[in-house]
Short mmCIF file of C-alpha atoms and ligand atoms in Angstrom, two decimals:
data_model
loop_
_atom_site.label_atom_id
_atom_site.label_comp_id
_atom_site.label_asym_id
_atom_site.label_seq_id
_atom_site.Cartn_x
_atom_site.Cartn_y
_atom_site.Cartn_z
CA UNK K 1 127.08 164.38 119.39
CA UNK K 2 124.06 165.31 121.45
CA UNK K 3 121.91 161.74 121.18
CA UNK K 4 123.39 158.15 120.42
CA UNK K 5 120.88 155.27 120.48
CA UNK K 6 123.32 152.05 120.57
CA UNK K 7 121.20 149.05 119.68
CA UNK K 8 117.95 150.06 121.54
CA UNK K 9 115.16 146.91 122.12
CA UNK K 10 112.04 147.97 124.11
CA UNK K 11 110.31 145.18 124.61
CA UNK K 12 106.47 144.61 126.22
CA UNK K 13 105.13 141.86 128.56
CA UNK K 14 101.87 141.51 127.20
CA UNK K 15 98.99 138.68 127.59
CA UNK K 16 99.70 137.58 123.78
CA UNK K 17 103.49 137.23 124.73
CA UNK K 18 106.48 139.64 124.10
CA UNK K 19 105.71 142.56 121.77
CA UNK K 20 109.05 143.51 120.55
CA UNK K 21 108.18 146.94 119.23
CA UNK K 22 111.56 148.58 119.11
CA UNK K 23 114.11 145.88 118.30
CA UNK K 24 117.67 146.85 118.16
CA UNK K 25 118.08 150.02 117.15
CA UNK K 26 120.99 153.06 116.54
CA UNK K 27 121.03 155.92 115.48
CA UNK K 28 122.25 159.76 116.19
CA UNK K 29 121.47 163.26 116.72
CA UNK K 30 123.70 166.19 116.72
CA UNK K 31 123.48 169.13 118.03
CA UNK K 32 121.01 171.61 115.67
CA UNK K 33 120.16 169.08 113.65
CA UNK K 34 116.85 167.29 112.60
CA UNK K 35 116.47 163.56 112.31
CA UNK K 36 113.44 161.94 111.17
CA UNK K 37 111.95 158.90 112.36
CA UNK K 38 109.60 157.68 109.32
CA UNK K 39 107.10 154.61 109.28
CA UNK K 40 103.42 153.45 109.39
CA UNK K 41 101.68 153.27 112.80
CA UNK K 42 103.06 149.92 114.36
CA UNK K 43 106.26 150.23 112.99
CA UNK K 44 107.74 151.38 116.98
CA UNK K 45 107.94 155.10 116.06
CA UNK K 46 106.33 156.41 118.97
CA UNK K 47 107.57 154.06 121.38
CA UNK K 48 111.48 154.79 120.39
CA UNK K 49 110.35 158.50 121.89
CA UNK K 50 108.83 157.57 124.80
CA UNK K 51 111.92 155.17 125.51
CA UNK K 52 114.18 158.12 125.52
CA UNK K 53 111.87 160.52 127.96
CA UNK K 54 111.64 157.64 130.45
CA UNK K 55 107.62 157.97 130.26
CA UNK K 56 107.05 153.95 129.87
CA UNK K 57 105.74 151.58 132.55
CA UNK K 58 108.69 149.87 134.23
CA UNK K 59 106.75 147.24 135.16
CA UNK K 60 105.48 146.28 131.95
CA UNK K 61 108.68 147.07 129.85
CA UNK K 62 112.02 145.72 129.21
CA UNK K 63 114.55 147.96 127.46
CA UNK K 64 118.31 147.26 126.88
CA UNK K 65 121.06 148.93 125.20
CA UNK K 66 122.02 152.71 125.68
CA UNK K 67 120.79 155.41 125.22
CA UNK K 68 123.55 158.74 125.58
CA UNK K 69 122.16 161.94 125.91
CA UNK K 70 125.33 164.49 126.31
CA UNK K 71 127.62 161.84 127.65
CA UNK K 72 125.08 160.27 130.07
CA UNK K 73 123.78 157.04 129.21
CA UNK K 74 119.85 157.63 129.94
CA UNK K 75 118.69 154.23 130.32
CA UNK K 76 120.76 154.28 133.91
CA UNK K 77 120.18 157.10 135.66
CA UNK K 78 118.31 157.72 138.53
CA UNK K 79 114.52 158.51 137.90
CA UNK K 80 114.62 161.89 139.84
CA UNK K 81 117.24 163.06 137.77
CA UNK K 82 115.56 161.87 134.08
CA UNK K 83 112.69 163.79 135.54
CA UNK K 84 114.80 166.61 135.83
CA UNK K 85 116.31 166.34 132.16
CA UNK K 86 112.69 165.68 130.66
CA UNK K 87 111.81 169.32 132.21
CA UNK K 88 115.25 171.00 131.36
CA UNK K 89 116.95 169.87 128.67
CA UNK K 90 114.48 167.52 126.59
CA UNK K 91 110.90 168.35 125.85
CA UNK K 92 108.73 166.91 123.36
CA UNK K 93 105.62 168.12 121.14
CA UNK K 94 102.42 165.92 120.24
CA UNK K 95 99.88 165.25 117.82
CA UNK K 96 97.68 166.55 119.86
CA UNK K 97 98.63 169.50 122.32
CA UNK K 98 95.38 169.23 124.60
CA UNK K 99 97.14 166.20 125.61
CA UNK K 100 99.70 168.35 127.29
CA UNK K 101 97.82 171.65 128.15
CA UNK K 102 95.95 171.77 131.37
CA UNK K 103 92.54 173.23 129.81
CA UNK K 104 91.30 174.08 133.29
CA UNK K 105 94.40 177.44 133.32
CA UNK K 106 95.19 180.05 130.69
CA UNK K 107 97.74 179.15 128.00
CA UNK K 108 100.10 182.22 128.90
CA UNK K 109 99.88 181.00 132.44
CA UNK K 110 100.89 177.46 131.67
CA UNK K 111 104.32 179.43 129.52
CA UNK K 112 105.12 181.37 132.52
CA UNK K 113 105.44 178.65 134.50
CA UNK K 114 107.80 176.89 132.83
CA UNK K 115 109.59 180.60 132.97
CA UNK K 116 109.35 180.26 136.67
CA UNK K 117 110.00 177.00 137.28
CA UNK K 118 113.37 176.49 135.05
CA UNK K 119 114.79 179.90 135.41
CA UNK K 120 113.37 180.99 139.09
CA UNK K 121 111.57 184.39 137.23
CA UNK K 122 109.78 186.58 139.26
CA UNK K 123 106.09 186.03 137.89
CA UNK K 124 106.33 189.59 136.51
CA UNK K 125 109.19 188.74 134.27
CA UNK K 126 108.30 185.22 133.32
CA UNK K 127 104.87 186.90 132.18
CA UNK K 128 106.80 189.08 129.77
CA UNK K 129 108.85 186.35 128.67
CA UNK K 130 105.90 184.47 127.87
CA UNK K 131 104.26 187.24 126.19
CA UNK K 132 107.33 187.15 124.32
CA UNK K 133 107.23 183.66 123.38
CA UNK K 134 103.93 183.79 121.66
CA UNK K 135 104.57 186.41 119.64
CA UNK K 136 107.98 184.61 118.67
CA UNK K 137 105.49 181.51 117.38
CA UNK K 138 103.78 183.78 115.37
CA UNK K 139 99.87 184.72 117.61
CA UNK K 140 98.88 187.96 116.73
CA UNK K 141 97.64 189.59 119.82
CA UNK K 142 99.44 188.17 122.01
CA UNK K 143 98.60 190.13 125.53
CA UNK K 144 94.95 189.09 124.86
CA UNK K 145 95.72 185.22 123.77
CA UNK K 146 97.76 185.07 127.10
CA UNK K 147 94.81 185.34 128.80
CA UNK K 148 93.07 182.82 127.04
CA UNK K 149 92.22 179.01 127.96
CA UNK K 150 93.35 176.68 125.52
CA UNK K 151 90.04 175.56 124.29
CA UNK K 152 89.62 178.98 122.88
CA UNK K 153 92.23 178.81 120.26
CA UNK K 154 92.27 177.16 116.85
CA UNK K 155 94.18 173.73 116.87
CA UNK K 156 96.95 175.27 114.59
CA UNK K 157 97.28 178.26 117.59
CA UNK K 158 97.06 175.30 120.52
CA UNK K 159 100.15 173.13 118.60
CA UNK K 160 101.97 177.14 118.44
CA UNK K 161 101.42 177.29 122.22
CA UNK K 162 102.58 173.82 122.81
CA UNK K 163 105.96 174.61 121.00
CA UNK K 164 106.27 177.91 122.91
CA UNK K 165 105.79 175.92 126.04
CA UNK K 166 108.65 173.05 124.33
CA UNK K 167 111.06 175.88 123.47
CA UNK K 168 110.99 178.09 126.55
CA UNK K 169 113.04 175.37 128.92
CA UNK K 170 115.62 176.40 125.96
CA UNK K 171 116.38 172.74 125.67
CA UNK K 172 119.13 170.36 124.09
CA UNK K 173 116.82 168.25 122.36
CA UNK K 174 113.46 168.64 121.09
CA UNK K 175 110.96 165.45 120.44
CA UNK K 176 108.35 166.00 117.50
CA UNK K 177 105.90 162.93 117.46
CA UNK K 178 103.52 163.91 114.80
CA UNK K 179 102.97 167.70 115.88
CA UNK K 180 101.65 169.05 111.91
CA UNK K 181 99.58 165.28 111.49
CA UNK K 182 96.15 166.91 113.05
CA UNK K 183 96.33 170.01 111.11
CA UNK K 184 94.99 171.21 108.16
CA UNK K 185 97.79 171.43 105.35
CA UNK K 186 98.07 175.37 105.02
CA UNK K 187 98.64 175.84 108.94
CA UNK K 188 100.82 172.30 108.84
CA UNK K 189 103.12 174.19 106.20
CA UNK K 190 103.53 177.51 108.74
CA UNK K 191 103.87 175.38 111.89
CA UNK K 192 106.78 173.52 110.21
CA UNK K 193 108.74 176.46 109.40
CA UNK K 194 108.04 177.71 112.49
CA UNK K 195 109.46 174.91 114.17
CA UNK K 196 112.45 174.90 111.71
CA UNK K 197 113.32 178.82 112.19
CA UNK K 198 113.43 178.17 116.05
CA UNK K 199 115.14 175.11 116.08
CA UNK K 200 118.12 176.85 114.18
CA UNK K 201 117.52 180.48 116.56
CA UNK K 202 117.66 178.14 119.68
CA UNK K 203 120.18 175.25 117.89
CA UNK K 204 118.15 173.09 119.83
CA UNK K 205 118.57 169.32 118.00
CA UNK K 206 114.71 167.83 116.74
CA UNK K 207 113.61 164.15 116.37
CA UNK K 208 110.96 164.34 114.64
CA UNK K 209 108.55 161.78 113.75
CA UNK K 210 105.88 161.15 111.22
CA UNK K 211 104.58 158.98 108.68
CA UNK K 212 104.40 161.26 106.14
CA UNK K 213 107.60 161.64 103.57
CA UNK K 214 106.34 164.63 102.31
CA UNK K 215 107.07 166.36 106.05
CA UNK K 216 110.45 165.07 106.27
CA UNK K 217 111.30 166.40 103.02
CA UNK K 218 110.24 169.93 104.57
CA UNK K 219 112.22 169.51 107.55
CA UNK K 220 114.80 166.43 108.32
CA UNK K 221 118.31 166.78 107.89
CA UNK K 222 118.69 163.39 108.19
CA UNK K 223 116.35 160.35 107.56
CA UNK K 224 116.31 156.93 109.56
CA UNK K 225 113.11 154.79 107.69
CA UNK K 226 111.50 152.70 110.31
CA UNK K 227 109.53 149.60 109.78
CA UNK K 228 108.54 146.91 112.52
CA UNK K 229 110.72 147.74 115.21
CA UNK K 230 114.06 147.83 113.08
CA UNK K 231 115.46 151.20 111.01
CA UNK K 232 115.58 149.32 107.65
CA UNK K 233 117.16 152.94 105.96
CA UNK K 234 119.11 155.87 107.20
CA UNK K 235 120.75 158.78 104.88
CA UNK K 236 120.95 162.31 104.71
CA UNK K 237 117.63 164.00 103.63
CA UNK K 238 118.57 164.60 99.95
CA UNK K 239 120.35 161.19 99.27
CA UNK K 240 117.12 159.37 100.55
CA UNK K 241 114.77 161.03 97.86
CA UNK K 242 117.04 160.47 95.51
CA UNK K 243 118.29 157.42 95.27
CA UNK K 244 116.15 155.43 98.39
CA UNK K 245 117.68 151.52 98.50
CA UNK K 246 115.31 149.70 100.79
CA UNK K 247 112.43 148.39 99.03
CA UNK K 248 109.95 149.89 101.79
CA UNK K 249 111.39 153.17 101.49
CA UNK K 250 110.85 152.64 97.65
CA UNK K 251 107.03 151.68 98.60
CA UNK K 252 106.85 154.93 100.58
CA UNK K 253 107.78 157.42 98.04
CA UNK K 254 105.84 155.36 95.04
CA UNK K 255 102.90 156.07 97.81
CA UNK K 256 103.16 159.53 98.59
CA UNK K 257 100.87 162.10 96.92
CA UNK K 258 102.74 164.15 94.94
CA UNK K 259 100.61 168.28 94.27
CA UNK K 260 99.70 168.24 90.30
CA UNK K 261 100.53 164.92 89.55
CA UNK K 262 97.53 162.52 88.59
CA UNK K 263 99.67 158.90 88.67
CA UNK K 264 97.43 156.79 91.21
CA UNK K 265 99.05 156.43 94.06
CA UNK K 266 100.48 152.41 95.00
CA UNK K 267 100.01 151.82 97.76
CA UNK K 268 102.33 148.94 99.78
CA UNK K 269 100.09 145.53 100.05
CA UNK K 270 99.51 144.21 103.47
CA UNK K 271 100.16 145.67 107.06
CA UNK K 272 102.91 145.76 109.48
CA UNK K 273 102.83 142.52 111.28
CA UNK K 274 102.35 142.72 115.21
CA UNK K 275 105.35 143.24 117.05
CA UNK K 276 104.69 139.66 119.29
CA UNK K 277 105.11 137.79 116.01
CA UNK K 278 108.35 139.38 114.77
CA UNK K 279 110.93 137.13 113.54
CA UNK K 280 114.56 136.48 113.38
CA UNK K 281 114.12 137.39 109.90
CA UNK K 282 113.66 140.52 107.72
CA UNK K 283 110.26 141.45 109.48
CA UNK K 284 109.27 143.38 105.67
CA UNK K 285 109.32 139.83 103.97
CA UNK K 286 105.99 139.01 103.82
CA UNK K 287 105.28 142.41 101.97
CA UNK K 288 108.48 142.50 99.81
CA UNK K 289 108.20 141.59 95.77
CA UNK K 290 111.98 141.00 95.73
CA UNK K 291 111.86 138.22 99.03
CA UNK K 292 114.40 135.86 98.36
CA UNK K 293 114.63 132.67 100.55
CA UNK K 294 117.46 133.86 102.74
CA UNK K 295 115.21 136.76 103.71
CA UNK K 296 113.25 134.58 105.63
CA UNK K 297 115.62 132.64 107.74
CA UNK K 298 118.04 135.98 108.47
CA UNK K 299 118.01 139.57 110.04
CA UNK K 300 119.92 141.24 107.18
CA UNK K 301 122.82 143.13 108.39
CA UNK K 302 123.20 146.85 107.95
CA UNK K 303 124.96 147.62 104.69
CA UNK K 304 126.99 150.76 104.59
CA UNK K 305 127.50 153.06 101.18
CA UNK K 306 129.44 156.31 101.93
CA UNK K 307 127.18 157.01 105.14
CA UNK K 308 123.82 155.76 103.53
CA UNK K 309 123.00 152.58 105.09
CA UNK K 310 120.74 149.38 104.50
CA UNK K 311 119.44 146.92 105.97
CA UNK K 312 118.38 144.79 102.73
CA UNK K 313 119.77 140.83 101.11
CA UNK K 314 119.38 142.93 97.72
CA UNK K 315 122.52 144.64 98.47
CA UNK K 316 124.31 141.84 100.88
CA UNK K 317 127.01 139.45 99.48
CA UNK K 318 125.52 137.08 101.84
CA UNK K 319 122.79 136.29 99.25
CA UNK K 320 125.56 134.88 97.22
CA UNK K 321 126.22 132.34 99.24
CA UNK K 322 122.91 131.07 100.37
FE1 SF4 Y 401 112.84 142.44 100.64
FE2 SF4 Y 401 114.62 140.61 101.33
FE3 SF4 Y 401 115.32 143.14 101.28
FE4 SF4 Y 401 113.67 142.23 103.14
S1 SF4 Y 401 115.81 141.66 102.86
S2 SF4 Y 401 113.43 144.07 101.99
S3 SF4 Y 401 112.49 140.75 102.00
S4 SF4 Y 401 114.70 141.88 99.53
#
């Protein structure tokens, strides 16, 4: 197994009180294989990624649990050396790649240094290498784009760059936070194959996480449905389409647009509460058209079928003997 989340909380000190925005969670990741992280905004997504690269304030967070990257629990080793890992063997991918490009240096200059810097090239070689690179993700011309600054290129070339840039560390683990969500849906459809064929030429392992269902049908192995801080759903890709348990996952599908079809889209009522108000209770309750009483007073365990797993009263004996 390449990454183990064991009951994860990230926690906030904010002026409103303790945002709990990742609350307890596990999950996996083996090697060459993509896992999904789906949910609205809110629902700790983002946060569970930037838990794992070590990128949060220390000051202002409080996380527990472990978090085992190749037999190394993450969460306790020295900062230099998570540094080290974030450049080596994890990297991760945005929404928006100006976020990581310098725009002040030319994009096949900012590849060759990570050439240079992980694999001591000579700048000769690590400029061939990055030549290389871009034409692997697909830029025609890729001599001349080398030699261009990143505000030059088209938003679908920039997010091509940026995984050129991810993918030339040749690391374990690659993080996906939205990368396809800014682009239009033709490019979106090329990027993700892009990022698919690579992963499986470079076996690298992907999180990768979005709101959008229609994505991880294009590219997860593996699904883990996230909603306020918790993962309320987890199963392999195909089982989750086809037979989805948790009534937000049901919401989810019912809501995403499906090419040809002209059923109105329902949507789920309500929002995601804030993650300073969560409750030791199923945090979807207020939202759910099956609540039962016991779904207020209790965190509903994790229910296991044959590897596809629940967090739901529906499907808990427990309700039996409220
Ligand atoms: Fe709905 Fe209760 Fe299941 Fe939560 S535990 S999703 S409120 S039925």
């Amino acid at each position: 197994m390449l990454l183990e989340f064991k009951n994860v909380k990230t926690y906030f000190k904010t002026e409103a009180g303790i945002a709990k925005s990742v609350d307890g969670i596990s999950f996996s990741i083996d090697k060459g294989q993509t896992v999904a992280i789906v949910g609205e905004s809110g629902s700790g997504k983002s946060v569970t990624a930037l838990s794992l690269i070590g990128l949060l304030s220390e000051k202002d967070t409080i996380i527990s649990g472990e978090i085992i990257f190749d037999g190394e629990d993450l969460l306790k080793i020295p900062k230099e050396e998570m540094r080290k890992k974030r450049g080596n063997d994890i990297s991760m991918i945005f929404q928006e790649p100006m976020t990581s490009l310098n725009p002040a240096l030319k994009v096949g200059y900012q590849i060759s240094e990570v050439f240079r810097n992980h694999f001591n090239m000579d700048k000769k070689t690590a400029k061939e290498k990055s030549i290389e690179m871009i034409k692997k993700v697909e830029i025609p011309d890729a001599e001349n784009i080398y030699n261009n600054y990143p505000h030059e290129l088209s938003g679908g070339m920039r997010q091509r760059i940026m995984i050129a840039m991810a993918l030339s560390s040749n690391p374990k683990l690659l993080i996906a936070d939205e990368p396809t969500t800014a682009l239009d849906v033709t490019i979106q459809a090329g990027v993700l194959r892009l990022m698919e064929d690579l992963k499986k030429e470079y076996n690298t392992g992907l999180m990768f996480i979005t709101h959008d269902l229609s994505v991880v049908a294009e590219i997860a192995d593996y699904v883990n449905v996230m909603y306020a801080g918790k993962i309320v759903e987890k199963a392999d890709v195909k089982e989750l389409f086809k037979n989805p348990l948790h009534p937000y996952t049901k919401g989810l599908l019912k809501s995403r647009p499906i090419i040809g079809s002209k059923e109105r889209l329902s949507e789920i009522e309500g929002q995601v509460p804030s993650p300073v108000d969560f409750k030791d209770n199923c945090h979807f309750c207020d939202r759910c058209k099956y609540a039962m009483d016991i779904c207020r007073k209790k965190i509903p365990e994790e229910i296991d079928f044959n590897g596809h797993k629940v967090s739901c009263f529906l499907y808990s004996k427990e309700r039996e003997n409220e």
